[in-house]
Coordinates of N, CA and C in Angstrom, one line a residue:
M1 N 0.8 -1.2 0.0 CA 0.0 0.0 0.0 C 0.9 1.3 0.0
A2 N 2.1 1.2 0.5 CA 3.0 2.3 0.5 C 3.3 2.9 -0.9
I3 N 3.4 2.0 -1.9 CA 3.7 2.5 -3.2 C 2.5 3.2 -3.8
L4 N 1.3 2.9 -3.4 CA 0.1 3.6 -3.8 C 0.2 5.1 -3.4
R5 N 0.6 5.3 -2.1 CA 0.7 6.6 -1.6 C 1.7 7.5 -2.4
T6 N 2.6 6.9 -3.1 CA 3.6 7.7 -3.8 C 3.1 8.1 -5.2
T7 N 2.0 7.6 -5.6 CA 1.4 7.9 -7.0 C 0.6 9.2 -6.9
T8 N 0.6 9.9 -8.0 CA -0.2 11.1 -8.1 C -1.7 10.9 -8.0
I9 N -2.1 9.7 -8.5 CA -3.5 9.4 -8.5 C -4.0 9.1 -7.0
F10 N -3.2 8.3 -6.3 CA -3.7 7.8 -5.0 C -3.1 8.5 -3.8
M11 N -2.3 9.5 -4.0 CA -1.6 10.1 -2.8 C -2.5 10.8 -1.8
T12 N -3.7 11.2 -2.2 CA -4.6 11.9 -1.3 C -5.8 11.0 -1.0
T13 N -5.8 9.8 -1.4 CA -6.9 8.9 -1.2 C -6.9 8.4 0.2
T14 N -8.1 8.1 0.7 CA -8.2 7.6 2.1 C -7.6 6.2 2.2
D15 N -7.2 5.8 3.4 CA -6.6 4.5 3.7 C -7.6 3.4 3.3
E16 N -8.9 3.6 3.6 CA -9.9 2.6 3.2 C -10.0 2.4 1.7
A17 N -9.9 3.5 1.0 CA -10.0 3.4 -0.5 C -8.7 2.7 -1.0
L18 N -7.6 3.1 -0.4 CA -6.3 2.4 -0.8 C -6.3 0.9 -0.6
E19 N -6.9 0.5 0.5 CA -7.0 -0.9 0.8 C -7.8 -1.6 -0.3
D20 N -8.9 -0.9 -0.7 CA -9.8 -1.5 -1.8 C -9.0 -1.6 -3.1
V21 N -8.2 -0.5 -3.4 CA -7.4 -0.5 -4.6 C -6.4 -1.7 -4.5
A22 N -5.7 -1.8 -3.4 CA -4.6 -2.8 -3.2 C -5.2 -4.2 -3.4
D23 N -6.4 -4.4 -3.1 CA -7.0 -5.8 -3.3 C -7.2 -6.1 -4.7
L24 N -7.2 -5.1 -5.6 CA -7.4 -5.3 -7.0 C -6.2 -5.4 -7.8
L25 N -5.0 -5.1 -7.2 CA -3.7 -5.1 -7.9 C -3.2 -6.5 -8.1
R26 N -2.6 -6.7 -9.3 CA -1.9 -8.0 -9.6 C -0.5 -7.7 -10.0
P27 N 0.5 -8.4 -9.5 CA 1.9 -8.1 -9.8 C 2.2 -8.6 -11.2
Q28 N 3.1 -7.9 -11.9 CA 3.6 -8.2 -13.2 C 5.1 -7.8 -13.3
S29 N 5.9 -8.7 -13.9 CA 7.3 -8.4 -14.1 C 7.7 -8.3 -15.6
L30 N 8.6 -7.4 -15.9 CA 9.1 -7.3 -17.2 C 10.6 -7.4 -17.2
A31 N 11.2 -8.0 -18.2 CA 12.6 -8.1 -18.4 C 13.0 -6.8 -19.2
A32 N 14.3 -6.4 -19.0 CA 14.8 -5.3 -19.8 C 14.5 -5.5 -21.3
G33 N 14.0 -4.5 -22.0 CA 13.7 -4.6 -23.4 C 12.3 -5.2 -23.7
Q34 N 11.6 -5.7 -22.7 CA 10.3 -6.3 -22.9 C 9.2 -5.2 -23.1
L35 N 8.4 -5.4 -24.1 CA 7.3 -4.5 -24.4 C 6.1 -4.8 -23.4
L36 N 5.6 -3.7 -22.7 CA 4.5 -3.8 -21.9 C 3.2 -3.7 -22.7
F37 N 3.1 -2.7 -23.6 CA 2.1 -2.6 -24.5 C 2.5 -1.7 -25.7
A38 N 1.8 -1.9 -26.8 CA 2.2 -1.1 -28.0 C 1.1 -0.1 -28.3
R39 N 1.5 0.9 -29.0 CA 0.5 1.9 -29.4 C -0.6 1.3 -30.2
G40 N -1.8 1.6 -29.9 CA -3.0 1.0 -30.6 C -3.5 -0.2 -29.9
D41 N -2.8 -0.8 -29.0 CA -3.3 -2.0 -28.2 C -4.5 -1.5 -27.4
P42 N -5.4 -2.4 -27.1 CA -6.6 -2.1 -26.3 C -6.1 -1.6 -24.9
G43 N -6.8 -0.6 -24.4 CA -6.5 -0.1 -23.1 C -7.4 -0.7 -22.0
D44 N -7.1 -1.9 -21.5 CA -7.9 -2.5 -20.6 C -7.4 -2.5 -19.2
C45 N -6.3 -1.8 -18.9 CA -5.8 -1.8 -17.6 C -4.8 -0.6 -17.5
M46 N -4.4 -0.3 -16.2 CA -3.3 0.6 -16.0 C -2.3 0.0 -15.1
Y47 N -1.1 0.6 -15.0 CA 0.0 0.0 -14.3 C 0.6 1.0 -13.3
I48 N 1.1 0.5 -12.2 CA 1.9 1.3 -11.3 C 3.3 0.7 -11.3
V49 N 4.3 1.5 -11.6 CA 5.7 1.0 -11.5 C 6.2 0.9 -10.1
V50 N 6.6 -0.3 -9.7 CA 7.0 -0.5 -8.3 C 8.5 -0.4 -8.2
K51 N 9.2 -1.0 -9.2 CA 10.7 -1.0 -9.2 C 11.1 -1.1 -10.6
G52 N 12.2 -0.4 -11.0 CA 12.7 -0.5 -12.3 C 12.3 0.8 -13.1
R53 N 12.4 0.7 -14.4 CA 12.1 1.9 -15.3 C 11.5 1.4 -16.6
V54 N 10.5 2.2 -17.0 CA 9.9 1.9 -18.3 C 10.0 3.2 -19.2
R55 N 10.0 3.0 -20.5 CA 10.1 4.1 -21.4 C 8.8 4.2 -22.2
V56 N 8.2 5.3 -22.3 CA 7.1 5.6 -23.1 C 7.6 6.2 -24.4
H57 N 7.2 5.6 -25.5 CA 7.7 6.0 -26.8 C 6.7 5.8 -27.9
D58 N 7.0 6.5 -29.0 CA 6.2 6.3 -30.2 C 7.2 6.0 -31.3
G59 N 7.4 4.7 -31.5 CA 8.5 4.2 -32.4 C 9.8 4.5 -31.8
E60 N 10.7 5.2 -32.5 CA 12.0 5.6 -31.9 C 11.9 6.9 -31.1
R61 N 10.9 7.6 -31.2 CA 10.8 8.9 -30.4 C 10.4 8.6 -29.0
V62 N 11.3 9.0 -28.1 CA 11.1 8.9 -26.6 C 10.2 10.0 -26.1
L63 N 9.1 9.6 -25.5 CA 8.2 10.6 -24.9 C 8.5 10.8 -23.4
N64 N 8.9 9.8 -22.7 CA 9.1 9.9 -21.2 C 9.7 8.6 -20.7
D65 N 10.4 8.8 -19.6 CA 10.9 7.6 -18.8 C 10.2 7.7 -17.5
L66 N 9.7 6.5 -17.0 CA 8.9 6.5 -15.7 C 9.6 5.5 -14.7
W67 N 9.6 5.9 -13.4 CA 10.3 5.2 -12.4 C 9.2 4.8 -11.3
A68 N 9.7 4.2 -10.3 CA 8.8 3.7 -9.2 C 7.9 4.9 -8.7
G69 N 6.6 4.5 -8.6 CA 5.6 5.4 -8.2 C 4.8 6.0 -9.3
A70 N 5.3 5.8 -10.5 CA 4.7 6.4 -11.7 C 3.5 5.5 -12.1
V71 N 2.5 6.1 -12.7 CA 1.3 5.4 -13.2 C 1.4 5.5 -14.7
V72 N 1.1 4.4 -15.4 CA 1.1 4.4 -16.9 C -0.2 3.7 -17.3
G73 N -0.8 4.3 -18.4 CA -2.0 3.7 -18.9 C -3.3 4.1 -18.3
E74 N -3.2 5.1 -17.5 CA -4.5 5.5 -16.7 C -5.5 6.1 -17.7
M75 N -5.1 6.7 -18.8 CA -6.1 7.3 -19.7 C -6.9 6.2 -20.4
A76 N -6.2 5.1 -20.6 CA -6.9 4.0 -21.4 C -8.0 3.4 -20.6
I77 N -8.0 3.4 -19.3 CA -9.1 2.7 -18.6 C -10.3 3.7 -18.4
L78 N -10.2 4.9 -18.9 CA -11.3 5.8 -18.9 C -12.1 5.9 -20.2
D79 N -11.5 5.5 -21.3 CA -12.2 5.5 -22.5 C -11.9 4.2 -23.3
D80 N -12.6 4.1 -24.4 CA -12.4 2.9 -25.2 C -11.4 3.0 -26.3
A81 N -10.6 4.0 -26.3 CA -9.6 4.2 -27.3 C -8.4 3.3 -27.0
G82 N -7.6 3.0 -28.0 CA -6.4 2.2 -27.8 C -5.3 3.0 -27.2
R83 N -4.2 2.4 -26.9 CA -3.0 3.0 -26.3 C -2.5 4.1 -27.2
V84 N -2.1 5.2 -26.6 CA -1.6 6.3 -27.5 C -0.1 6.3 -27.7
A85 N 0.6 5.4 -27.0 CA 2.0 5.2 -27.1 C 2.4 3.8 -26.7
S86 N 3.6 3.4 -27.0 CA 4.1 2.1 -26.6 C 4.9 2.3 -25.3
V87 N 5.0 1.3 -24.5 CA 5.8 1.3 -23.2 C 6.7 0.0 -23.2
T88 N 8.0 0.3 -23.0 CA 8.9 -0.8 -22.9 C 9.8 -0.7 -21.7
A89 N 10.1 -1.8 -21.0 CA 11.0 -1.8 -19.8 C 12.4 -1.5 -20.3
I90 N 13.1 -0.6 -19.7 CA 14.5 -0.4 -20.1 C 15.4 -1.0 -19.1
E91 N 14.9 -1.6 -18.0 CA 15.6 -2.4 -17.1 C 14.6 -3.3 -16.4
P92 N 15.1 -4.4 -15.7 CA 14.1 -5.3 -15.1 C 13.1 -4.4 -14.2
T93 N 11.8 -4.7 -14.4 CA 10.8 -3.8 -13.8 C 9.7 -4.6 -13.2
Q94 N 9.3 -4.2 -12.0 CA 8.1 -4.8 -11.4 C 7.0 -3.8 -11.4
L95 N 5.8 -4.2 -11.7 CA 4.6 -3.4 -11.9 C 3.5 -4.0 -11.1
L96 N 2.5 -3.2 -10.9 CA 1.2 -3.6 -10.4 C 0.2 -3.3 -11.4
R97 N -0.6 -4.3 -11.8 CA -1.6 -4.1 -12.8 C -3.0 -3.9 -12.2
L98 N -3.7 -2.9 -12.7 CA -5.1 -2.7 -12.2 C -6.0 -2.8 -13.5
D99 N -6.9 -3.8 -13.5 CA -7.8 -4.0 -14.7 C -8.9 -3.0 -14.7
E100 N -9.4 -2.8 -15.9 CA -10.5 -1.7 -16.1 C -11.8 -2.0 -15.3
A101 N -12.3 -3.2 -15.5 CA -13.7 -3.5 -15.0 C -13.7 -3.4 -13.5
P102 N -12.8 -4.0 -12.7 CA -12.9 -3.8 -11.3 C -12.6 -2.4 -10.8
F103 N -11.7 -1.7 -11.6 CA -11.4 -0.3 -11.3 C -12.6 0.6 -11.5
Q104 N -13.4 0.4 -12.6 CA -14.6 1.1 -12.8 C -15.6 0.9 -11.7
A105 N -15.7 -0.3 -11.3 CA -16.6 -0.6 -10.2 C -16.2 0.1 -8.9
L106 N -14.9 0.2 -8.7 CA -14.4 0.9 -7.5 C -14.6 2.4 -7.6
M107 N -14.5 2.9 -8.8 CA -14.7 4.4 -8.9 C -16.2 4.7 -8.7
D108 N -17.1 3.8 -9.1 CA -18.5 4.0 -8.8 C -18.8 4.0 -7.3
A109 N -18.1 3.1 -6.6 CA -18.3 3.0 -5.1 C -17.6 4.1 -4.4
Q110 N -16.4 4.6 -4.9 CA -15.6 5.6 -4.2 C -15.3 6.7 -5.3
P111 N -16.1 7.6 -5.5 CA -15.9 8.7 -6.5 C -14.6 9.5 -6.3
E112 N -14.1 9.5 -5.1 CA -12.9 10.3 -4.9 C -11.7 9.8 -5.8
I113 N -11.7 8.5 -6.1 CA -10.7 7.9 -6.9 C -10.8 8.4 -8.3
G114 N -12.1 8.5 -8.8 CA -12.3 9.1 -10.2 C -11.9 10.5 -10.2
F115 N -12.2 11.3 -9.2 CA -11.8 12.7 -9.2 C -10.3 12.8 -9.1
A116 N -9.6 11.9 -8.5 CA -8.1 12.0 -8.4 C -7.6 11.8 -9.8
I117 N -8.1 10.8 -10.6 CA -7.6 10.6 -11.9 C -7.9 11.8 -12.8
I118 N -9.1 12.4 -12.7 CA -9.4 13.6 -13.5 C -8.5 14.7 -13.1
N119 N -8.1 14.8 -11.9 CA -7.1 15.9 -11.5 C -5.8 15.6 -12.2
V120 N -5.3 14.4 -12.2 CA -4.0 14.1 -12.8 C -4.1 14.3 -14.3
L121 N -5.2 13.9 -14.9 CA -5.3 14.1 -16.4 C -5.4 15.6 -16.7
C122 N -6.0 16.4 -15.9 CA -6.0 17.9 -16.0 C -4.6 18.5 -15.9
Q123 N -3.8 18.0 -15.0 CA -2.4 18.4 -14.9 C -1.7 18.1 -16.1
Y124 N -1.8 16.9 -16.7 CA -1.2 16.5 -17.9 C -1.6 17.4 -19.0
L125 N -2.9 17.6 -19.2 CA -3.4 18.5 -20.2 C -2.9 19.9 -20.1
R126 N -2.9 20.4 -18.9 CA -2.4 21.8 -18.7 C -0.9 21.9 -19.1
A127 N -0.1 20.9 -18.8 CA 1.3 20.9 -19.1 C 1.4 20.9 -20.6
R128 N 0.7 20.0 -21.3 CA 0.8 19.9 -22.8 C 0.3 21.2 -23.5
L129 N -0.7 21.8 -23.0 CA -1.2 23.0 -23.6 C -0.2 24.1 -23.4
R130 N 0.5 24.2 -22.2 CA 1.5 25.2 -22.0 C 2.7 24.9 -23.0
D131 N 3.1 23.7 -23.2 CA 4.2 23.3 -24.1 C 3.8 23.7 -25.5
M132 N 2.5 23.4 -25.9 CA 2.1 23.7 -27.3 C 2.1 25.2 -27.5
A133 N 1.6 26.0 -26.5 CA 1.6 27.5 -26.6 C 3.0 28.0 -26.8
Q134 N 4.0 27.5 -26.1 CA 5.4 27.9 -26.2 C 5.9 27.5 -27.6
D135 N 5.6 26.3 -28.1 CA 6.0 25.9 -29.4 C 5.4 26.8 -30.5
F136 N 4.1 27.2 -30.3 CA 3.4 28.0 -31.3 C 4.1 29.4 -31.4
V137 N 4.4 30.0 -30.2 CA 5.1 31.3 -30.2 C 6.5 31.2 -30.9
Y138 N 7.2 30.1 -30.6 CA 8.5 29.9 -31.3 C 8.4 29.8 -32.8
L139 N 7.4 29.0 -33.2 CA 7.2 28.8 -34.7 C 6.7 30.1 -35.3
Q140 N 5.9 30.9 -34.7 CA 5.6 32.2 -35.2 C 6.8 33.1 -35.4
H141 N 7.7 33.1 -34.4 CA 9.0 33.8 -34.5 C 9.8 33.3 -35.7
I142 N 9.9 32.0 -35.9 CA 10.7 31.5 -37.0 C 10.0 31.9 -38.3
G143 N 8.7 31.9 -38.4 CA 8.0 32.3 -39.6 C 8.3 33.7 -40.0
R144 N 8.3 34.6 -39.0 CA 8.6 36.0 -39.2 C 10.1 36.2 -39.7
M145 N 11.0 35.5 -39.1 CA 12.4 35.6 -39.5 C 12.6 35.0 -40.9
T146 N 11.9 34.0 -41.2 CA 11.9 33.4 -42.6 C 11.4 34.4 -43.6
A147 N 10.3 35.0 -43.3 CA 9.7 36.0 -44.2 C 10.7 37.2 -44.4
A148 N 11.4 37.7 -43.3 CA 12.3 38.7 -43.5 C 13.5 38.3 -44.3
A149 N 14.0 37.1 -44.1 CA 15.2 36.6 -44.8 C 14.8 36.4 -46.3
A150 N 13.6 35.9 -46.6 CA 13.2 35.8 -48.0 C 13.1 37.2 -48.7
A151 N 12.6 38.2 -47.9 CA 12.5 39.5 -48.5 C 13.9 40.1 -48.8
L152 N 14.8 39.8 -47.9 CA 16.2 40.3 -48.1 C 16.8 39.6 -49.3
E153 N 16.6 38.3 -49.4 CA 17.1 37.5 -50.5 C 16.5 37.9 -51.9
N154 N 15.3 38.3 -51.9 CA 14.6 38.7 -53.1 C 14.8 40.2 -53.4
N155 N 15.5 40.9 -52.6 CA 15.7 42.3 -52.8 C 14.4 43.1 -52.7
S156 N 13.5 42.5 -51.9 CA 12.2 43.2 -51.8 C 12.0 43.7 -50.4
Y157 N 13.1 43.7 -49.6 CA 13.0 44.2 -48.2 C 12.8 45.7 -48.2
D158 N 11.8 46.0 -47.4 CA 11.4 47.4 -47.2 C 11.6 47.7 -45.7
P159 N 12.5 48.6 -45.3 CA 12.6 48.8 -43.9 C 11.3 49.1 -43.2
A160 N 10.4 49.8 -43.9 CA 9.1 50.1 -43.2 C 8.3 48.8 -42.9
S161 N 8.6 47.8 -43.7 CA 7.8 46.5 -43.5 C 8.3 45.7 -42.3
I162 N 9.4 46.1 -41.7 CA 9.9 45.4 -40.6 C 8.9 45.4 -39.4
A163 N 8.2 46.5 -39.3 CA 7.2 46.6 -38.3 C 6.1 45.6 -38.5
S164 N 5.7 45.4 -39.7 CA 4.6 44.4 -40.0 C 5.2 43.0 -39.7
I165 N 6.4 42.7 -40.0 CA 7.0 41.4 -39.7 C 7.0 41.2 -38.2
H166 N 7.4 42.2 -37.4 CA 7.5 42.0 -36.0 C 6.1 41.9 -35.4
R167 N 5.2 42.7 -35.9 CA 3.8 42.7 -35.4 C 3.1 41.3 -35.6
G168 N 3.3 40.8 -36.8 CA 2.6 39.7 -37.3 C 1.2 40.2 -37.8
P169 N 0.5 39.3 -38.5 CA -0.7 39.7 -39.2 C -1.8 40.1 -38.1
G170 N -2.5 41.2 -38.5 CA -3.6 41.6 -37.6 C -3.2 42.3 -36.3
R171 N -2.0 42.6 -36.1 CA -1.5 43.2 -34.9 C -1.0 44.6 -35.2
T172 N -1.1 45.5 -34.3 CA -0.6 46.8 -34.4 C 0.4 47.1 -33.3
L173 N 1.4 48.0 -33.6 CA 2.4 48.3 -32.6 C 1.9 49.2 -31.6

């Protein structure tokens, strides 16, 4: 039960609810290099990393590495969509598996667990939106620099147009 307290989903859950969750968990072990699940696989359970390390990836692109106390696959037990990424053990790893059907029944009986998952997913979403906003601003800057460079290369650069390049479309200084 101590490992459950370290997870973002269950850290604020009551001891009674944690005992109910613990009763539903099944141990699973992975060897280094062993695939836990692949992108597109059915999402019928979630896992808690107890010991070791897993890598979340999309093909060769590494999305994240997760250690003890991390939860993986929690989105999949809330909807019927397949896995959004693959997960592979990068060292010998021990996990706890929580299957969807008993977990759904537990959330019906103890809504605080469902709210905890919603909170975690909101944190993930907020972080992704913040990252996307920063990427968007960066790409806008690159676009303006590219437009200025193209104007210089084509000898169509007008110093008065630099304001419109810096402003961007639809903005005034």
